PDB file of C-alpha atoms in Angstrom:
ATOM      1  CA  SER C   1      75.015  91.936  96.276  1.00  0.00           C
ATOM      2  CA  GLN C   2      78.680  92.189  97.092  1.00  0.00           C
ATOM      3  CA  THR C   3      81.168  94.072  94.916  1.00  0.00           C
ATOM      4  CA  ILE C   4      84.918  94.397  95.144  1.00  0.00           C
ATOM      5  CA  HIS C   5      86.774  97.372  93.680  1.00  0.00           C
ATOM      6  CA  GLN C   6      90.434  97.943  93.013  1.00  0.00           C
ATOM      7  CA  TRP C   7      92.243 101.057  91.869  1.00  0.00           C
ATOM      8  CA  PRO C   8      94.046 102.130  89.982  1.00  0.00           C
ATOM      9  CA  ALA C   9      93.527  99.648  87.143  1.00  0.00           C
ATOM     10  CA  THR C  10      96.998 100.248  85.746  1.00  0.00           C
ATOM     11  CA  LEU C  11     100.056 101.981  87.116  1.00  0.00           C
ATOM     12  CA  VAL C  12     103.536 102.723  85.791  1.00  0.00           C
ATOM     13  CA  GLN C  13     106.000 103.788  88.442  1.00  0.00           C
ATOM     14  CA  PRO C  14     109.778 104.370  88.478  1.00  0.00           C
ATOM     15  CA  VAL C  15     112.082 102.331  90.659  1.00  0.00           C
ATOM     16  CA  GLY C  16     112.372 103.837  94.135  1.00  0.00           C
ATOM     17  CA  SER C  17     108.978 105.541  94.078  1.00  0.00           C
ATOM     18  CA  PRO C  18     106.244 104.808  96.660  1.00  0.00           C
ATOM     19  CA  LEU C  19     103.172 102.693  96.001  1.00  0.00           C
ATOM     20  CA  SER C  20      99.617 102.627  97.267  1.00  0.00           C
ATOM     21  CA  LEU C  21      96.995 100.253  95.881  1.00  0.00           C
ATOM     22  CA  GLU C  22      93.501 100.259  97.286  1.00  0.00           C
ATOM     23  CA  CYS C  23      90.837  97.608  97.537  1.00  0.00           C
ATOM     24  CA  THR C  24      87.318  98.068  98.879  1.00  0.00           C
ATOM     25  CA  VAL C  25      84.429  95.661  99.295  1.00  0.00           C
ATOM     26  CA  GLU C  26      80.780  96.673  99.256  1.00  0.00           C
ATOM     27  CA  GLY C  27      77.714  94.841 100.447  1.00  0.00           C
ATOM     28  CA  THR C  28      79.207  92.828 103.278  1.00  0.00           C
ATOM     29  CA  SER C  29      80.705  93.366 106.698  1.00  0.00           C
ATOM     30  CA  ASN C  30      83.770  91.926 108.409  1.00  0.00           C
ATOM     31  CA  PRO C  31      85.121  90.183 105.315  1.00  0.00           C
ATOM     32  CA  ASN C  32      88.466  88.420 105.235  1.00  0.00           C
ATOM     33  CA  LEU C  33      90.651  90.264 102.744  1.00  0.00           C
ATOM     34  CA  TYR C  34      93.589  89.059 100.672  1.00  0.00           C
ATOM     35  CA  TRP C  35      96.300  90.526  98.447  1.00  0.00           C
ATOM     36  CA  TYR C  36      97.828  88.348  95.725  1.00  0.00           C
ATOM     37  CA  ARG C  37     100.469  89.006  93.095  1.00  0.00           C
ATOM     38  CA  GLN C  38     100.640  87.316  89.737  1.00  0.00           C
ATOM     39  CA  ALA C  39     104.003  87.808  88.067  1.00  0.00           C
ATOM     40  CA  ALA C  40     104.498  87.140  84.367  1.00  0.00           C
ATOM     41  CA  GLY C  41     104.688  83.407  83.721  1.00  0.00           C
ATOM     42  CA  ARG C  42     104.171  82.544  87.354  1.00  0.00           C
ATOM     43  CA  GLY C  43     101.283  81.438  89.513  1.00  0.00           C
ATOM     44  CA  LEU C  44      99.251  83.410  91.992  1.00  0.00           C
ATOM     45  CA  GLN C  45     101.207  84.236  95.147  1.00  0.00           C
ATOM     46  CA  LEU C  46      99.458  85.203  98.388  1.00  0.00           C
ATOM     47  CA  LEU C  47     101.093  88.308  99.858  1.00  0.00           C
ATOM     48  CA  PHE C  48      98.925  89.350 102.811  1.00  0.00           C
ATOM     49  CA  TYR C  49      95.610  88.519 104.395  1.00  0.00           C
ATOM     50  CA  SER C  50      93.495  90.176 107.063  1.00  0.00           C
ATOM     51  CA  VAL C  51      90.720  88.829 109.273  1.00  0.00           C
ATOM     52  CA  GLY C  52      89.847  92.197 110.806  1.00  0.00           C
ATOM     53  CA  ILE C  53      90.719  95.889 111.143  1.00  0.00           C
ATOM     54  CA  GLY C  54      94.403  96.310 111.921  1.00  0.00           C
ATOM     55  CA  GLN C  55      95.067  92.551 111.688  1.00  0.00           C
ATOM     56  CA  ILE C  56      97.536  91.736 108.930  1.00  0.00           C
ATOM     57  CA  SER C  57      99.318  88.462 108.235  1.00  0.00           C
ATOM     58  CA  SER C  58     102.275  88.479 105.883  1.00  0.00           C
ATOM     59  CA  GLU C  59     103.017  85.437 103.784  1.00  0.00           C
ATOM     60  CA  VAL C  60     106.221  86.418 102.063  1.00  0.00           C
ATOM     61  CA  PRO C  61     108.970  88.730 103.342  1.00  0.00           C
ATOM     62  CA  GLN C  62     109.345  91.441 100.762  1.00  0.00           C
ATOM     63  CA  ASN C  63     109.352  95.096  99.909  1.00  0.00           C
ATOM     64  CA  LEU C  64     105.598  95.503 100.442  1.00  0.00           C
ATOM     65  CA  SER C  65     103.282  96.135 103.380  1.00  0.00           C
ATOM     66  CA  ALA C  66      99.533  96.054 103.875  1.00  0.00           C
ATOM     67  CA  SER C  67      97.085  97.880 106.079  1.00  0.00           C
ATOM     68  CA  ARG C  68      93.408  97.638 106.884  1.00  0.00           C
ATOM     69  CA  PRO C  69      92.271 101.003 108.213  1.00  0.00           C
ATOM     70  CA  GLN C  70      88.553 100.245 107.822  1.00  0.00           C
ATOM     71  CA  ASP C  71      86.456  97.093 107.844  1.00  0.00           C
ATOM     72  CA  ARG C  72      86.079  96.911 104.066  1.00  0.00           C
ATOM     73  CA  GLN C  73      89.275  98.637 102.950  1.00  0.00           C
ATOM     74  CA  PHE C  74      92.600  96.938 102.286  1.00  0.00           C
ATOM     75  CA  ILE C  75      95.675  98.862 101.159  1.00  0.00           C
ATOM     76  CA  LEU C  76      98.917  97.559  99.683  1.00  0.00           C
ATOM     77  CA  SER C  77     101.921  99.863 100.006  1.00  0.00           C
ATOM     78  CA  SER C  78     105.604 100.198  99.389  1.00  0.00           C
ATOM     79  CA  LYS C  79     108.035 102.935 100.368  1.00  0.00           C
ATOM     80  CA  LYS C  80     110.440 102.235  97.495  1.00  0.00           C
ATOM     81  CA  LEU C  81     109.483 100.088  94.524  1.00  0.00           C
ATOM     82  CA  LEU C  82     111.819  97.533  92.981  1.00  0.00           C
ATOM     83  CA  LEU C  83     111.764  96.225  89.417  1.00  0.00           C
ATOM     84  CA  SER C  84     110.741  92.842  90.823  1.00  0.00           C
ATOM     85  CA  ASP C  85     107.539  94.385  92.216  1.00  0.00           C
ATOM     86  CA  SER C  86     106.073  94.519  88.709  1.00  0.00           C
ATOM     87  CA  GLY C  87     103.057  92.287  88.268  1.00  0.00           C
ATOM     88  CA  PHE C  88      99.310  91.941  88.411  1.00  0.00           C
ATOM     89  CA  TYR C  89      97.947  92.589  91.906  1.00  0.00           C
ATOM     90  CA  LEU C  90      94.667  91.043  92.883  1.00  0.00           C
ATOM     91  CA  CYS C  91      92.525  91.675  95.928  1.00  0.00           C
ATOM     92  CA  ALA C  92      90.054  89.058  97.127  1.00  0.00           C
ATOM     93  CA  TRP C  93      87.558  88.523  99.932  1.00  0.00           C
ATOM     94  CA  THR C  94      85.687  85.741 101.680  1.00  0.00           C
ATOM     95  CA  PRO C  95      82.831  85.900 104.181  1.00  0.00           C
ATOM     96  CA  GLY C  96      84.951  84.102 106.768  1.00  0.00           C
ATOM     97  CA  LEU C  97      87.666  81.565 107.376  1.00  0.00           C
ATOM     98  CA  GLY C  98      87.669  78.033 106.076  1.00  0.00           C
ATOM     99  CA  ALA C  99      85.048  76.718 103.713  1.00  0.00           C
ATOM    100  CA  TYR C 100      83.916  79.896 102.018  1.00  0.00           C
ATOM    101  CA  GLU C 101      84.139  80.803  98.361  1.00  0.00           C
ATOM    102  CA  GLN C 102      86.734  83.447  97.515  1.00  0.00           C
ATOM    103  CA  TYR C 103      85.869  86.366  95.247  1.00  0.00           C
ATOM    104  CA  PHE C 104      88.375  88.438  93.308  1.00  0.00           C
ATOM    105  CA  GLY C 105      88.603  92.044  92.208  1.00  0.00           C
ATOM    106  CA  PRO C 106      89.521  93.192  88.686  1.00  0.00           C
ATOM    107  CA  GLY C 107      93.200  93.649  89.528  1.00  0.00           C
ATOM    108  CA  THR C 108      95.857  96.351  89.167  1.00  0.00           C
ATOM    109  CA  ARG C 109      98.596  96.014  86.570  1.00  0.00           C
ATOM    110  CA  LEU C 110     101.805  97.510  88.023  1.00  0.00           C
ATOM    111  CA  THR C 111     104.848  98.151  85.864  1.00  0.00           C
ATOM    112  CA  VAL C 112     107.991  99.356  87.577  1.00  0.00           C
ATOM    113  CA  THR C 113     110.423 101.013  85.165  1.00  0.00           C
TER     114      THR C 113
ATOM    115  CA  LYS F   1     103.492  72.541 102.641  1.00  0.00           C
ATOM    116  CA  GLN F   2     100.570  72.267 100.239  1.00  0.00           C
ATOM    117  CA  GLU F   3     101.516  72.057  96.560  1.00  0.00           C
ATOM    118  CA  VAL F   4      99.026  72.204  93.722  1.00  0.00           C
ATOM    119  CA  THR F   5      99.809  71.012  90.201  1.00  0.00           C
ATOM    120  CA  GLN F   6      97.738  71.416  87.065  1.00  0.00           C
ATOM    121  CA  ILE F   7      98.081  69.309  83.955  1.00  0.00           C
ATOM    122  CA  PRO F   8      98.258  70.062  81.109  1.00  0.00           C
ATOM    123  CA  ALA F   9      99.821  73.521  81.185  1.00  0.00           C
ATOM    124  CA  ALA F  10      98.226  74.324  77.832  1.00  0.00           C
ATOM    125  CA  LEU F  11      95.532  72.708  75.730  1.00  0.00           C
ATOM    126  CA  SER F  12      94.245  73.468  72.244  1.00  0.00           C
ATOM    127  CA  VAL F  13      91.057  71.830  70.978  1.00  0.00           C
ATOM    128  CA  PRO F  14      88.528  72.361  68.173  1.00  0.00           C
ATOM    129  CA  GLU F  15      85.108  73.683  69.045  1.00  0.00           C
ATOM    130  CA  GLY F  16      82.617  71.062  70.221  1.00  0.00           C
ATOM    131  CA  GLU F  17      85.067  68.754  71.952  1.00  0.00           C
ATOM    132  CA  ASN F  18      84.614  67.587  75.512  1.00  0.00           C
ATOM    133  CA  LEU F  19      87.723  68.100  77.614  1.00  0.00           C
ATOM    134  CA  VAL F  20      89.156  67.421  81.055  1.00  0.00           C
ATOM    135  CA  LEU F  21      91.498  69.599  83.081  1.00  0.00           C
ATOM    136  CA  ASN F  22      93.393  68.029  85.957  1.00  0.00           C
ATOM    137  CA  CYS F  23      94.422  69.366  89.347  1.00  0.00           C
ATOM    138  CA  SER F  24      96.374  67.483  92.013  1.00  0.00           C
ATOM    139  CA  PHE F  25      97.332  68.506  95.538  1.00  0.00           C
ATOM    140  CA  THR F  26      99.704  67.026  98.091  1.00  0.00           C
ATOM    141  CA  ASP F  27      97.866  67.581 101.398  1.00  0.00           C
ATOM    142  CA  SER F  28      94.350  66.159 101.651  1.00  0.00           C
ATOM    143  CA  ALA F  29      93.492  68.296 104.719  1.00  0.00           C
ATOM    144  CA  ILE F  30      91.505  70.880 102.778  1.00  0.00           C
ATOM    145  CA  TYR F  31      88.278  72.741 103.425  1.00  0.00           C
ATOM    146  CA  ASN F  32      87.288  73.010  99.802  1.00  0.00           C
ATOM    147  CA  LEU F  33      88.551  73.228  96.246  1.00  0.00           C
ATOM    148  CA  GLN F  34      87.695  76.025  93.891  1.00  0.00           C
ATOM    149  CA  TRP F  35      87.985  76.287  90.114  1.00  0.00           C
ATOM    150  CA  PHE F  36      88.496  79.710  88.577  1.00  0.00           C
ATOM    151  CA  ARG F  37      88.638  81.163  85.122  1.00  0.00           C
ATOM    152  CA  GLN F  38      90.963  84.033  84.196  1.00  0.00           C
ATOM    153  CA  ASP F  39      90.754  85.951  80.951  1.00  0.00           C
ATOM    154  CA  PRO F  40      93.894  87.809  79.797  1.00  0.00           C
ATOM    155  CA  GLY F  41      94.531  90.907  81.903  1.00  0.00           C
ATOM    156  CA  LYS F  42      91.487  90.270  84.070  1.00  0.00           C
ATOM    157  CA  GLY F  43      90.739  89.121  87.584  1.00  0.00           C
ATOM    158  CA  LEU F  44      89.614  85.622  88.523  1.00  0.00           C
ATOM    159  CA  THR F  45      86.043  84.458  88.112  1.00  0.00           C
ATOM    160  CA  SER F  46      84.878  81.654  90.364  1.00  0.00           C
ATOM    161  CA  LEU F  47      83.400  78.752  88.411  1.00  0.00           C
ATOM    162  CA  LEU F  48      82.755  76.012  90.942  1.00  0.00           C
ATOM    163  CA  LEU F  49      83.347  75.409  94.628  1.00  0.00           C
ATOM    164  CA  ILE F  50      83.471  71.857  95.961  1.00  0.00           C
ATOM    165  CA  GLN F  51      83.306  71.420  99.720  1.00  0.00           C
ATOM    166  CA  SER F  52      85.626  68.787 101.172  1.00  0.00           C
ATOM    167  CA  SER F  53      82.634  66.567 101.968  1.00  0.00           C
ATOM    168  CA  GLN F  54      81.346  66.679  98.400  1.00  0.00           C
ATOM    169  CA  ARG F  55      82.342  64.580  95.401  1.00  0.00           C
ATOM    170  CA  GLU F  56      81.280  66.860  92.583  1.00  0.00           C
ATOM    171  CA  GLN F  57      79.594  70.080  91.528  1.00  0.00           C
ATOM    172  CA  THR F  58      77.932  71.031  88.277  1.00  0.00           C
ATOM    173  CA  SER F  59      77.191  74.344  86.618  1.00  0.00           C
ATOM    174  CA  GLY F  60      75.888  74.316  83.078  1.00  0.00           C
ATOM    175  CA  ARG F  61      78.467  72.653  80.837  1.00  0.00           C
ATOM    176  CA  LEU F  62      80.991  72.442  83.682  1.00  0.00           C
ATOM    177  CA  ASN F  63      81.396  69.554  86.079  1.00  0.00           C
ATOM    178  CA  ALA F  64      84.066  69.403  88.748  1.00  0.00           C
ATOM    179  CA  SER F  65      84.920  66.341  90.796  1.00  0.00           C
ATOM    180  CA  LEU F  66      86.953  65.946  93.953  1.00  0.00           C
ATOM    181  CA  ASP F  67      88.746  62.894  95.317  1.00  0.00           C
ATOM    182  CA  LYS F  68      90.356  64.020  98.553  1.00  0.00           C
ATOM    183  CA  SER F  69      91.944  60.694  99.353  1.00  0.00           C
ATOM    184  CA  SER F  70      93.939  60.694  96.135  1.00  0.00           C
ATOM    185  CA  GLY F  71      94.488  64.469  96.105  1.00  0.00           C
ATOM    186  CA  ARG F  72      92.840  65.020  92.736  1.00  0.00           C
ATOM    187  CA  SER F  73      90.197  67.127  91.083  1.00  0.00           C
ATOM    188  CA  THR F  74      89.043  67.316  87.499  1.00  0.00           C
ATOM    189  CA  LEU F  75      87.146  69.988  85.630  1.00  0.00           C
ATOM    190  CA  TYR F  76      85.088  68.597  82.768  1.00  0.00           C
ATOM    191  CA  ILE F  77      83.935  71.002  80.064  1.00  0.00           C
ATOM    192  CA  ALA F  78      81.291  69.662  77.713  1.00  0.00           C
ATOM    193  CA  ALA F  79      80.831  70.816  74.126  1.00  0.00           C
ATOM    194  CA  SER F  80      83.603  73.406  74.288  1.00  0.00           C
ATOM    195  CA  GLN F  81      83.114  76.820  72.671  1.00  0.00           C
ATOM    196  CA  PRO F  82      85.576  79.535  71.574  1.00  0.00           C
ATOM    197  CA  GLY F  83      84.296  81.637  74.483  1.00  0.00           C
ATOM    198  CA  ASP F  84      85.703  79.027  76.848  1.00  0.00           C
ATOM    199  CA  SER F  85      89.228  80.088  75.864  1.00  0.00           C
ATOM    200  CA  ALA F  86      90.945  81.304  79.032  1.00  0.00           C
ATOM    201  CA  THR F  87      93.295  80.152  81.763  1.00  0.00           C
ATOM    202  CA  TYR F  88      91.720  77.808  84.294  1.00  0.00           C
ATOM    203  CA  LEU F  89      93.067  77.751  87.841  1.00  0.00           C
ATOM    204  CA  CYS F  90      92.310  75.405  90.688  1.00  0.00           C
ATOM    205  CA  ALA F  91      92.896  76.347  94.305  1.00  0.00           C
ATOM    206  CA  VAL F  92      92.638  74.390  97.535  1.00  0.00           C
ATOM    207  CA  THR F  93      91.589  76.057 100.761  1.00  0.00           C
ATOM    208  CA  GLY F  94      93.317  75.516 104.054  1.00  0.00           C
ATOM    209  CA  PHE F  95      92.122  77.233 107.250  1.00  0.00           C
ATOM    210  CA  GLN F  96      92.987  80.776 106.292  1.00  0.00           C
ATOM    211  CA  LYS F  97      94.192  80.827 102.714  1.00  0.00           C
ATOM    212  CA  LEU F  98      94.089  79.357  99.249  1.00  0.00           C
ATOM    213  CA  VAL F  99      96.946  77.664  97.457  1.00  0.00           C
ATOM    214  CA  PHE F 100      96.751  77.960  93.694  1.00  0.00           C
ATOM    215  CA  GLY F 101      97.945  75.792  90.874  1.00  0.00           C
ATOM    216  CA  THR F 102      99.798  77.386  87.958  1.00  0.00           C
ATOM    217  CA  GLY F 103      96.837  76.968  85.628  1.00  0.00           C
ATOM    218  CA  THR F 104      95.888  75.407  82.320  1.00  0.00           C
ATOM    219  CA  ARG F 105      95.708  77.725  79.324  1.00  0.00           C
ATOM    220  CA  LEU F 106      92.842  76.590  77.103  1.00  0.00           C
ATOM    221  CA  LEU F 107      92.332  77.606  73.480  1.00  0.00           C
ATOM    222  CA  VAL F 108      89.164  76.494  71.702  1.00  0.00           C
ATOM    223  CA  SER F 109      89.306  77.038  67.949  1.00  0.00           C
ATOM    224  CA  PRO F 110      86.188  77.707  65.845  1.00  0.00           C
TER     225      PRO F 110
END
């Protein structure tokens, strides 16, 4: 069966510090991968998605970047965090484009102080 | 641009009641519609997936319907239980991504 992992589970970082969140999927190959952010009191916002190694699509211009160095690894990064980057970050995957069910990881709670 | 709206934003019911959560979307060109459950501080758990060619899906006490032409979906929960308390999100799938509603926060009291 497929499993999706995210770490760390929680993170408290000062403004201006770098960020690296990792997501890995087990039990499948060539998944489509997604990063979402859920800010307090707001809906789920798609940040990036990837259909293959090195292929990243950005949905919202912002202080963050994403990379996919391996087939089942998706990394969310920032060089300098802002207060507005605080939120709950969720990684998700699907077997392919279009009509497939999307599965979510447990999330990372990021607090920027 | 696809927009997804969920009504009501919050709902409080006594245990045992049947209830309906509503989801509406503006663009009927979707691949599927998915209902999720989110517990506080947790990730999303998929409840039901309805393909665009389907009218409804059932899983246990949950039944979801889809009317593409009117841009609406409903999630019906039968005989609600305190364990059903959570936020329920609907999401519609375009070619490469999902668009989420803002959710309905459900509280079922014993």
